[in-house]
Coordinates of C-alpha atoms (C1' of nucleotides) in Angstrom, one line a residue:
Chain A
M314 CA 99.3 196.4 109.5
G315 CA 100.7 196.3 113.0
E316 CA 104.0 194.6 113.6
K317 CA 102.6 191.8 115.8
P318 CA 99.6 189.6 115.3
V319 CA 96.4 190.6 116.9
T320 CA 95.9 189.0 120.3
D321 CA 92.6 188.3 121.8
T322 CA 91.1 186.3 124.6
P323 CA 91.4 183.9 126.1
E324 CA 94.7 182.6 124.8
R325 CA 97.8 184.3 123.7
P326 CA 98.2 184.4 119.9
T327 CA 98.9 181.0 118.5
D328 CA 101.0 180.1 115.6
E329 CA 98.1 178.1 114.3
R330 CA 95.7 181.1 114.4
T331 CA 98.3 183.3 112.6
R332 CA 98.8 180.6 110.0
R333 CA 95.1 180.3 109.3
L334 CA 94.7 184.1 109.1
E335 CA 97.5 184.1 106.5
K336 CA 95.7 181.4 104.7
V337 CA 92.6 183.6 104.5
E338 CA 94.6 186.4 103.1
R339 CA 96.2 184.1 100.5
M340 CA 92.7 182.9 99.5
R341 CA 91.4 186.4 99.1
A342 CA 94.4 187.3 97.0
A343 CA 93.7 184.3 94.8
G344 CA 90.1 185.5 94.4
I345 CA 88.5 182.9 96.7
E346 CA 86.1 184.2 99.3
P347 CA 86.7 182.3 102.6
Y348 CA 83.3 183.4 103.9
P349 CA 80.8 183.0 101.1
V350 CA 77.2 184.0 101.4
R351 CA 75.4 180.7 101.1
F352 CA 75.5 177.1 100.0
D353 CA 72.5 175.2 98.7
R354 CA 72.3 171.7 100.2
S355 CA 70.3 168.9 98.6
T356 CA 70.0 167.1 101.9
T357 CA 71.1 167.2 105.5
I358 CA 73.6 164.5 106.6
G359 CA 70.9 162.9 108.7
G360 CA 68.6 162.9 105.7
L361 CA 71.3 161.3 103.7
R362 CA 71.8 158.6 106.3
E363 CA 68.1 158.0 106.4
K364 CA 67.9 157.6 102.6
F365 CA 70.8 155.2 102.5
P366 CA 70.6 153.2 105.7
D367 CA 72.1 150.0 104.4
V368 CA 74.1 150.2 101.2
E369 CA 76.3 147.1 100.4
A370 CA 80.0 147.7 100.9
G371 CA 81.9 148.8 97.8
T372 CA 78.9 150.4 96.1
E373 CA 78.9 153.5 94.1
T374 CA 75.3 154.8 93.6
D375 CA 74.2 157.3 90.9
E376 CA 72.8 159.6 93.5
V377 CA 74.4 163.1 93.6
V378 CA 74.0 165.0 96.8
R379 CA 75.1 168.4 98.1
I380 CA 75.9 168.5 101.8
A381 CA 77.5 170.9 104.2
G382 CA 79.2 170.6 107.5
R383 CA 82.2 171.1 109.8
L384 CA 85.3 169.3 109.0
L385 CA 86.2 167.2 112.0
L386 CA 88.7 164.6 111.0
L387 CA 91.1 164.2 108.1
R388 CA 92.8 160.9 107.1
R389 CA 95.0 161.5 104.1
Q390 CA 96.4 158.5 102.4
G391 CA 98.5 159.6 99.5
K392 CA 96.3 160.3 96.5
L393 CA 93.2 159.6 98.6
T394 CA 91.8 161.5 101.6
F395 CA 89.0 160.5 104.0
A396 CA 87.3 163.2 106.0
T397 CA 84.6 163.4 108.5
V398 CA 82.1 166.2 108.3
R399 CA 79.2 166.9 110.6
D400 CA 76.1 169.1 110.4
G401 CA 73.3 169.5 113.0
S402 CA 71.8 166.1 112.0
G403 CA 74.9 163.8 112.0
A404 CA 78.2 163.0 110.5
V405 CA 79.3 161.3 107.3
Q406 CA 82.6 160.5 105.6
L407 CA 83.9 162.3 102.6
F408 CA 85.9 160.3 100.0
V409 CA 88.3 162.6 98.2
S410 CA 90.3 160.9 95.5
E411 CA 92.8 162.4 93.1
G412 CA 91.3 160.4 90.3
E413 CA 88.0 162.2 90.9
I414 CA 89.0 165.8 91.4
G415 CA 92.6 165.9 90.1
I416 CA 95.9 166.7 91.8
E417 CA 95.1 170.4 92.2
G418 CA 91.7 169.8 93.6
H419 CA 93.1 167.3 96.0
N420 CA 95.7 169.6 97.2
D421 CA 93.2 172.4 97.6
F422 CA 91.1 170.1 99.7
D423 CA 94.2 169.2 101.7
A424 CA 94.6 172.9 102.5
L425 CA 91.4 172.9 104.5
D426 CA 91.9 172.8 108.2
L427 CA 90.1 170.9 110.9
G428 CA 87.1 173.0 112.1
D429 CA 86.4 174.6 108.7
W430 CA 82.9 174.6 107.4
V431 CA 82.7 173.1 103.9
G432 CA 80.1 172.3 101.3
V433 CA 80.6 169.4 98.9
E434 CA 78.9 167.9 96.0
G435 CA 79.4 164.3 95.1
V436 CA 78.1 160.8 94.6
V437 CA 76.8 158.7 97.4
M438 CA 79.0 155.6 97.8
T439 CA 80.2 153.1 100.3
T440 CA 83.8 152.1 100.9
R441 CA 85.1 148.5 100.9
K442 CA 84.5 148.5 104.7
G443 CA 80.9 149.6 104.1
E444 CA 81.2 153.1 105.4
L445 CA 78.7 155.5 103.8
S446 CA 80.6 158.2 102.1
V447 CA 80.2 161.1 99.6
K448 CA 82.7 160.8 96.8
V449 CA 83.6 164.5 96.4
R450 CA 83.3 165.9 92.9
S451 CA 83.6 169.5 94.0
F452 CA 83.8 171.4 97.3
Q453 CA 83.7 174.9 98.7
L454 CA 85.0 176.4 101.8
L455 CA 82.0 177.9 103.6
A456 CA 83.7 179.5 106.6
K457 CA 87.3 179.4 107.6
A458 CA 88.0 178.5 111.3
L459 CA 90.9 180.4 112.7
R460 CA 91.2 178.4 115.9
P461 CA 92.2 174.8 116.1
L462 CA 89.9 172.3 117.6
P463 CA 90.8 170.5 120.8
D464 CA 92.3 167.1 120.8
K465 CA 90.3 164.8 118.6
W466 CA 90.3 161.9 121.0
H467 CA 90.3 163.5 124.4
G468 CA 88.2 166.5 123.4
L469 CA 87.9 169.3 125.9
S470 CA 87.8 168.2 129.5
D471 CA 88.7 171.3 131.5
V472 CA 85.4 172.0 133.1
D473 CA 85.9 175.7 133.3
T474 CA 86.8 176.0 129.6
R475 CA 84.0 173.6 128.7
F476 CA 81.4 175.9 130.3
R477 CA 82.9 179.2 129.2
Q478 CA 83.4 178.0 125.7
R479 CA 80.4 175.8 125.4
Y480 CA 80.5 176.1 121.6
V481 CA 83.7 174.2 121.7
D482 CA 82.5 171.7 124.2
L483 CA 79.5 171.0 121.9
I484 CA 81.7 170.6 118.9
V485 CA 84.0 168.0 120.4
N486 CA 82.1 166.3 123.2
E487 CA 79.5 163.8 122.2
E488 CA 78.3 163.6 125.9
A489 CA 77.6 167.4 125.9
R490 CA 75.5 167.1 122.8
R491 CA 73.6 164.1 124.3
V492 CA 72.7 166.0 127.5
F493 CA 71.3 168.9 125.6
E494 CA 69.4 166.7 123.2
I495 CA 67.7 165.3 126.3
R496 CA 67.0 168.7 127.6
F497 CA 65.4 169.9 124.4
K498 CA 63.3 166.7 124.2
V499 CA 62.2 167.0 127.8
M500 CA 61.1 170.6 127.3
A501 CA 59.2 169.7 124.1
A502 CA 57.6 166.7 125.8
I503 CA 56.4 168.9 128.6
R504 CA 54.8 171.3 126.1
D505 CA 53.2 168.5 124.2
Y506 CA 51.9 166.8 127.2
L507 CA 50.4 169.9 128.9
G508 CA 49.0 171.0 125.6
S509 CA 47.3 167.6 125.2
L510 CA 45.7 168.2 128.6
G511 CA 44.3 171.6 127.5
F512 CA 46.9 173.7 129.3
I513 CA 47.7 177.1 127.7
E514 CA 51.2 178.4 127.7
V515 CA 51.6 182.0 128.8
E516 CA 54.3 184.5 129.3
T517 CA 54.4 186.8 132.3
P518 CA 56.8 189.6 133.3
V519 CA 60.3 188.9 134.3
L520 CA 60.7 192.4 135.8
H521 CA 58.7 192.8 138.9
D522 CA 58.4 195.7 141.3
Q523 CA 58.2 193.3 144.2
A524 CA 59.6 189.8 144.6
G525 CA 57.2 187.1 145.6
G526 CA 56.1 183.5 145.2
A527 CA 59.1 181.9 146.8
A528 CA 61.6 182.3 149.5
A529 CA 64.7 183.7 147.8
R530 CA 66.8 186.8 147.5
P531 CA 66.1 188.6 144.2
F532 CA 68.4 190.4 141.8
L533 CA 67.9 194.1 141.8
T534 CA 67.8 196.2 138.7
H535 CA 66.7 199.7 137.7
H536 CA 64.4 201.1 135.1
N537 CA 65.8 204.5 134.0
A538 CA 62.7 206.0 132.4
L539 CA 60.4 205.1 135.2
D540 CA 63.3 205.9 137.6
M541 CA 62.4 202.9 139.8
D542 CA 64.1 199.9 141.2
L543 CA 62.8 196.5 139.9
V544 CA 63.6 192.9 140.8
L545 CA 64.0 189.9 138.5
R546 CA 61.3 187.4 139.2
I547 CA 62.1 184.6 141.7
A548 CA 59.0 182.6 140.8
L549 CA 56.1 182.5 138.3
E550 CA 53.4 181.8 140.8
L551 CA 51.6 185.1 141.5
H552 CA 51.1 186.1 137.9
L553 CA 49.9 182.7 136.9
K554 CA 47.3 182.6 139.7
R555 CA 46.2 186.1 138.6
L556 CA 45.4 184.4 135.3
I557 CA 43.4 181.7 137.0
V558 CA 41.4 184.6 138.6
A559 CA 41.1 185.9 135.0
G560 CA 39.3 182.8 134.0
F561 CA 41.9 180.6 132.4
D562 CA 41.3 177.1 133.7
K563 CA 44.7 175.6 133.0
V564 CA 47.8 177.7 132.4
Y565 CA 51.5 177.1 132.6
E566 CA 54.7 178.9 132.0
M567 CA 58.1 177.5 131.5
G568 CA 60.6 180.2 132.0
R569 CA 63.7 181.6 133.6
V570 CA 63.7 182.7 137.2
F571 CA 66.5 184.4 139.0
R572 CA 67.7 183.8 142.6
N573 CA 70.5 185.7 144.1
E574 CA 72.3 182.9 145.8
G575 CA 75.6 181.0 145.6
L576 CA 76.8 178.8 142.8
S577 CA 77.0 175.1 143.3
T578 CA 76.5 171.8 141.5
R579 CA 72.8 172.3 142.3
H580 CA 72.4 176.0 141.9
N581 CA 72.7 178.4 139.1
P582 CA 71.5 182.0 139.7
E583 CA 69.2 181.8 136.7
F584 CA 67.4 178.6 136.0
T585 CA 64.2 177.3 134.3
M586 CA 61.0 176.6 136.2
L587 CA 57.8 175.1 135.0
E588 CA 54.8 176.3 136.9
L589 CA 51.3 175.2 136.1
Y590 CA 47.9 176.0 137.7
E591 CA 44.6 174.2 137.2
A592 CA 41.3 175.4 138.4
F593 CA 38.9 173.2 140.5
V594 CA 41.5 170.6 141.6
D595 CA 43.6 170.1 144.6
Y596 CA 47.1 168.9 145.3
G597 CA 46.0 165.2 144.8
E598 CA 45.6 165.9 141.1
M599 CA 48.9 167.7 141.1
M600 CA 50.5 164.5 142.4
T601 CA 49.1 162.5 139.6
L602 CA 50.0 165.0 137.1
T603 CA 53.6 165.3 138.4
E604 CA 54.3 161.6 138.3
E605 CA 52.7 161.2 134.9
L606 CA 54.5 164.2 133.4
V607 CA 57.9 163.2 134.7
A608 CA 57.5 159.6 133.5
H609 CA 56.3 160.9 130.1
C610 CA 59.4 163.1 129.8
A611 CA 61.7 160.2 130.6
M612 CA 59.9 158.0 128.2
V613 CA 60.2 160.6 125.4
A614 CA 63.8 161.4 126.1
L615 CA 65.2 158.0 126.9
G616 CA 62.6 155.5 125.8
T617 CA 62.3 154.2 129.3
T618 CA 61.0 155.4 132.7
Q619 CA 64.1 154.0 134.4
V620 CA 66.9 156.4 135.2
I621 CA 70.2 155.8 136.9
H622 CA 71.0 157.9 139.9
D623 CA 74.1 157.5 141.9
G624 CA 74.6 154.0 140.5
E625 CA 71.1 153.0 141.5
V626 CA 68.1 152.4 139.2
L627 CA 65.1 154.6 139.9
Q628 CA 61.7 153.8 138.5
L629 CA 59.8 156.9 137.5
A630 CA 56.7 155.2 136.3
P631 CA 53.6 156.0 138.5
P632 CA 52.5 155.6 141.1
W633 CA 55.0 157.1 143.4
R634 CA 55.1 156.5 147.1
R635 CA 53.3 159.1 149.2
L636 CA 53.9 159.8 152.8
T637 CA 53.5 162.8 155.1
L638 CA 56.3 165.0 156.2
R639 CA 55.6 163.9 159.7
D640 CA 55.9 160.2 158.8
A641 CA 59.0 160.8 156.7
I642 CA 60.7 162.3 159.8
I643 CA 59.5 159.4 162.0
E644 CA 60.9 157.0 159.4
H645 CA 64.3 158.5 159.0
A646 CA 64.9 160.4 162.3
G647 CA 62.9 158.3 164.6
V648 CA 61.1 161.2 166.2
D649 CA 57.6 162.6 165.9
V650 CA 57.4 166.3 165.2
H651 CA 54.3 168.4 164.6
P652 CA 53.8 172.1 164.3
S653 CA 51.3 172.0 167.2
M654 CA 54.1 171.0 169.6
P655 CA 55.4 173.6 172.0
V656 CA 58.4 175.4 170.4
E657 CA 60.6 174.5 173.3
A658 CA 60.0 170.8 172.7
V659 CA 60.9 171.1 169.1
R660 CA 64.1 173.1 169.9
V661 CA 65.2 170.2 172.1
L662 CA 64.9 168.0 169.0
C663 CA 66.9 170.5 166.9
D664 CA 69.6 170.4 169.5
K665 CA 69.6 166.6 169.4
F666 CA 70.1 166.7 165.6
E667 CA 72.5 169.7 165.7
V668 CA 70.1 171.8 163.6
P669 CA 70.8 175.5 164.1
Y670 CA 67.8 177.7 164.6
E671 CA 66.8 181.3 165.4
Q672 CA 64.6 182.4 168.2
S673 CA 62.0 183.8 165.9
W674 CA 61.3 180.4 164.3
G675 CA 58.1 178.5 165.3
S676 CA 57.6 174.8 165.6
G677 CA 56.6 174.5 161.9
K678 CA 59.8 176.1 160.6
L679 CA 61.9 174.0 163.0
M680 CA 60.1 170.9 161.9
L681 CA 61.1 171.6 158.3
E682 CA 64.7 172.2 159.4
I683 CA 64.8 168.9 161.1
Y684 CA 63.4 167.2 158.0
E685 CA 66.0 168.8 155.8
K686 CA 68.8 167.9 158.1
T687 CA 67.8 164.3 158.8
T688 CA 65.5 163.0 156.2
E689 CA 65.3 164.8 152.8
H690 CA 68.8 163.6 151.5
R691 CA 67.9 160.0 152.4
L692 CA 64.8 159.9 150.4
V693 CA 65.8 158.2 147.2
G694 CA 62.3 158.1 145.8
P695 CA 60.6 159.0 143.8
V696 CA 58.4 159.9 146.7
F697 CA 55.8 162.6 147.5
V698 CA 56.2 164.2 150.9
L699 CA 53.0 165.7 151.9
D700 CA 51.5 168.2 154.3
Y701 CA 54.0 170.9 155.2
P702 CA 53.6 173.3 158.1
R703 CA 51.6 176.4 157.5
E704 CA 54.4 178.6 158.8
V705 CA 56.7 177.7 155.9
S706 CA 54.0 177.7 153.2
P707 CA 52.6 181.2 152.8
L708 CA 50.8 180.5 149.5
A709 CA 49.3 177.1 150.3
R710 CA 45.8 176.6 151.7
V711 CA 45.3 175.2 155.1
H712 CA 45.0 171.5 155.3
R713 CA 41.4 170.3 155.3
D714 CA 42.1 168.1 158.4
D715 CA 44.7 170.0 160.3
P716 CA 44.9 173.8 160.7
T717 CA 48.6 173.8 161.5
L718 CA 49.4 172.2 158.1
T719 CA 48.9 173.0 154.5
E720 CA 47.9 170.9 151.5
R721 CA 51.4 170.9 150.0
F722 CA 53.7 168.3 148.7
E723 CA 57.2 168.1 147.4
A724 CA 58.4 165.4 145.0
I725 CA 61.7 164.1 146.1
I726 CA 64.0 162.1 143.8
G727 CA 67.5 161.1 144.7
G728 CA 67.4 163.1 147.9
R729 CA 66.5 166.3 146.1
E730 CA 63.4 168.4 145.7
L731 CA 62.2 168.1 142.1
A732 CA 58.7 169.5 142.4
N733 CA 56.7 171.6 144.9
A734 CA 52.9 171.9 144.8
F735 CA 49.9 172.9 146.7
S736 CA 46.2 173.3 146.9
E737 CA 46.4 177.0 146.4
L738 CA 45.4 179.4 149.1
N739 CA 42.4 181.3 147.7
D740 CA 41.0 182.9 150.8
P741 CA 42.1 186.6 150.5
V742 CA 41.8 187.2 154.2
D743 CA 44.0 184.3 155.1
Q744 CA 46.4 185.3 152.3
R745 CA 46.7 188.8 153.7
E746 CA 47.6 187.4 157.1
R747 CA 50.3 185.1 155.5
F748 CA 51.8 188.0 153.6
E749 CA 51.8 190.1 156.7
A750 CA 53.6 187.3 158.6
Q751 CA 56.2 187.3 155.7
A752 CA 56.5 191.0 155.9
Q753 CA 57.3 190.7 159.6
L754 CA 60.0 188.2 158.8
Q755 CA 61.4 190.6 156.2
A756 CA 61.3 193.4 158.7
D757 CA 63.2 191.1 161.1
G758 CA 66.0 190.8 158.5
D759 CA 65.0 187.7 156.6
A760 CA 66.3 188.5 153.1
E761 CA 64.4 185.7 151.5
A762 CA 61.0 186.8 152.8
H763 CA 58.8 189.4 151.0
G764 CA 56.2 191.8 151.8
V765 CA 52.5 192.1 151.1
D766 CA 51.6 192.0 147.4
E767 CA 48.6 194.3 147.3
D768 CA 47.8 193.8 143.7
Y769 CA 47.9 190.0 144.1
L770 CA 45.5 190.3 147.0
R771 CA 43.2 192.6 145.0
A772 CA 43.3 189.9 142.2
I773 CA 42.2 187.1 144.4
E774 CA 39.6 189.3 146.1
Y775 CA 37.9 189.0 142.7
G776 CA 37.8 185.3 143.4
L777 CA 40.4 182.6 142.8
P778 CA 38.6 179.3 142.3
P779 CA 39.9 176.2 144.1
T780 CA 43.2 175.6 142.3
G781 CA 46.0 173.1 142.2
G782 CA 49.4 174.5 141.5
L783 CA 52.7 172.8 140.7
G784 CA 56.3 173.9 140.2
I785 CA 59.0 171.7 138.7
G786 CA 62.7 172.7 138.4
I787 CA 63.4 171.9 134.8
D788 CA 67.2 171.9 135.2
R789 CA 66.9 169.3 138.0
L790 CA 64.5 167.2 136.0
V791 CA 66.9 167.2 133.0
M792 CA 69.8 166.3 135.4
L793 CA 67.8 163.4 136.6
I794 CA 66.8 162.1 133.2
A795 CA 70.3 162.7 131.7
G796 CA 72.0 161.2 134.7
V797 CA 74.4 164.1 135.4
T798 CA 75.2 165.5 138.8
S799 CA 75.9 169.1 138.1
I800 CA 73.4 171.7 137.1
R801 CA 76.0 173.3 134.9
E802 CA 76.0 170.2 132.7
V803 CA 72.4 171.0 131.7
I804 CA 72.6 174.8 131.3
L805 CA 74.1 175.9 128.0
F806 CA 76.0 178.8 129.4
P807 CA 76.2 178.5 133.2
Q808 CA 77.2 181.5 135.2
A809 CA 80.9 182.1 135.6
R810 CA 83.1 184.8 136.9
P811 CA 84.6 187.1 134.3
E812 CA 87.4 185.5 132.4
R813 CA 91.1 185.6 133.5
P814 CA 92.1 189.1 134.6
E815 CA 95.7 188.6 133.4
V816 CA 94.3 188.4 129.9
I817 CA 92.7 191.7 130.3
R818 CA 95.8 193.1 131.9
A819 CA 97.9 191.8 129.0
L820 CA 95.7 193.6 126.6
A821 CA 95.9 196.8 128.7
V822 CA 99.7 196.5 128.5
E823 CA 99.6 196.2 124.8
E824 CA 97.4 199.3 124.5
A825 CA 99.9 201.2 126.7
E826 CA 102.8 200.0 124.5
S827 CA 101.0 201.0 121.3
E828 CA 100.6 204.5 122.8
I829 CA 104.3 204.8 123.4
T830 CA 105.2 203.5 119.9
P831 CA 102.3 204.3 117.7
N832 CA 101.8 202.0 114.7
S833 CA 103.5 203.3 111.6
Chain B
rG1498 C1' 82.4 181.7 154.6
rG1499 C1' 85.8 177.1 156.0
rG1500 C1' 88.8 172.9 154.4
rU1501 C1' 91.2 169.9 150.5
rC1502 C1' 93.0 169.6 145.6
rG1503 C1' 94.2 171.6 140.9
rC1504 C1' 96.2 175.4 137.0
rU1505 C1' 102.8 172.8 132.7
rA1506 C1' 102.8 173.4 124.4
rG1507 C1' 96.5 174.8 120.7
rC1508 C1' 94.2 170.1 123.3
rU1509 C1' 95.0 165.7 126.8
rC1510 C1' 98.6 164.7 130.3
rA1511 C1' 103.9 163.5 132.4
rA1512 C1' 108.3 165.5 135.1
rC1513 C1' 110.9 160.5 142.2
rU1514 C1' 113.3 163.4 147.7
rG1515 C1' 114.5 171.1 144.4
rG1516 C1' 119.2 169.6 139.5
rC1517 C1' 119.1 170.8 131.4
rA1518 C1' 110.5 171.0 131.0
rG1519 C1' 108.7 165.8 128.1
rA1520 C1' 104.9 162.6 125.5
rG1521 C1' 100.4 161.7 122.5
rC1522 C1' 97.1 164.4 119.4
rA1523 C1' 96.9 169.0 116.5
rU1524 C1' 100.3 172.1 113.5
rC1525 C1' 104.6 172.1 109.8
rG1526 C1' 107.9 169.0 106.0
rG1527 C1' 108.2 164.0 103.6
rG1528 C1' 105.8 159.0 102.3
rC1529 C1' 101.3 156.3 101.3
rU1530 C1' 94.4 155.3 96.5
rU1531 C1' 89.6 152.1 100.9
rU1532 C1' 90.9 154.9 106.0
rU1533 C1' 87.8 154.9 110.8
rA1534 C1' 91.6 158.3 117.0
rA1535 C1' 94.5 155.8 109.8
rC1536 C1' 99.7 154.7 109.7
rC1537 C1' 105.3 155.6 109.1
rC1538 C1' 109.7 159.2 109.1
rG1539 C1' 111.3 164.1 110.5
rC1540 C1' 110.9 169.4 112.3
rA1541 C1' 109.1 173.0 115.3
rG1542 C1' 106.2 174.6 119.4
rG1543 C1' 106.9 176.8 126.8
rU1544 C1' 106.0 184.0 130.8
rU1545 C1' 105.1 175.9 134.0
rC1546 C1' 98.0 181.0 136.3
rA1547 C1' 100.2 186.1 138.2
rG1548 C1' 103.4 188.6 141.7
rG1549 C1' 106.9 188.3 145.6
rG1550 C1' 110.4 185.2 148.7
rU1551 C1' 114.0 181.1 150.1
rU1552 C1' 118.2 178.7 147.4
rC1553 C1' 124.2 177.9 143.9
rA1554 C1' 119.7 176.2 141.5
rA1555 C1' 112.3 176.5 141.9
rG1556 C1' 107.2 173.5 137.5
rU1557 C1' 108.6 171.4 142.4
rC1558 C1' 109.5 174.8 148.8
rC1559 C1' 107.2 179.5 151.4
rC1560 C1' 103.8 184.0 151.1
rU1561 C1' 100.0 187.0 148.5
rG1562 C1' 96.5 187.2 144.7
rG1563 C1' 93.4 185.0 140.4
rC1564 C1' 90.4 181.1 138.4
rG1565 C1' 88.3 176.3 139.0
rA1566 C1' 86.9 171.4 141.2
rC1567 C1' 85.2 168.7 145.4
rC1568 C1' 83.6 168.4 150.5
rC1569 C1' 81.5 171.1 154.6
rA1570 C1' 78.4 175.3 156.7

RNA sequence: GGGUCGCUAGCUCAACUGGCAGAGCAUCGGGCUUUUAACCCGCAGGUUCAGGGUUCAAGUCCCUGGCGACCCA
């Protein structure tokens, strides 16, 4: 053995860790395996609680159970120890008495550390105070924890550590577990709901040879065998619409997309999108579907369609208010803007609202910029904002009543875009023109614009039926329903910079030292 | 990218204008057979993010860097 304890990230070696390592060695020396292969449970803790919901205080049943979980709290009281163990379904108290398992057994139990995984067998009972407990008859260490848990009362609150070591966050912070339970319920509710409507869930490629379907910078990667650069998808759109061409009436995909942009409380470089497409309908149906789907998710996850956002109660139950982009701007900025206006006139309005712009932008793009600066953040909603300029909507069909607009809406809740949908553009000639306009923007240096997707055009030249399409940011939906303000709270392992360089440096120093004085 | 704030024991946090670096929890030792963040007594635990500077003296002031939070673009 080396002369000093093994260090590893992120902390320096702790006495606690060394102590527990030594404990592991002692156990092995005594013939006890600290990491046994398996443990047969008779029930989960949740199942146990379900079976014994209401046992009178001071009862000892004749039911013997075998449960397993992580040891979270220990309360030793002389010849009696109370412990709290938790598995994936819940927590329960262990009642460990010297009278039941003897002095030696009790001391062995006492040698367990907080954080250890244990399996126990015992009789179901309640204490004098009525706490459901398992009176331990025998127990077994299932996995030794080497690192101590954070403070049992305050938990782990350092945000950076919480996200980097999410496993610890989830062990000790009830709120973290609550948020992810909501996330998983929401995702399951979406699949259930769409399935019940006849939608088919599909999976399309993550690696694309060309980015498309949204305005965003992609991540670049490289395929060695093909010797070609690829991008990670920024949207699901173009593949899903190929599937509508293929003859699927209703398809959806819920999956990860990647956008090469900054990190913030609202942005993580990889996030989860739901996109769905339905043949023969327009954006009106998409509105109905959106409000019903969101309300359904809230109902499943929370049991109510009311959510609290920024201290205010929002009602998600349909119907949601609908107003045009133009009317929204009139309402909140007090000016009437329309893509048909001369660009000079719209620039004057941009100046008035201190909206920066580029010379290449037309009235439609400027209109959207004005909306984003003056109006969007004030829309508490839920509200559907309809009819976006054609210039900023390269995949949406032209509005049936106004050739400068498209049949597109965004759902806004709490000042943020939650969903984006259109009557899909299915005219291949028009689509080619839009792509070419995007390609021009790209050539002019717009890193978020993309070129002509020839295969997509070929696909819709086979005929894309009239189609309604919808995209919902799942992370934002979960944030809304869970009532949290940072996207990192709803992503299990949010993006972070590599861990503290001084740790790496310290390890490098140790390596250098070990070269000078080799271990004997 | 700009601004503000933060980084102290394993965890959560203190340390007034520069003057011996502390508490609670966890750990360790002792006590306690119905606790619920159990409790009581005692011990130990520190590269104050890193590096440099000012000073008799730096957790504290200055500079550079790292990581993070919030606000702005």
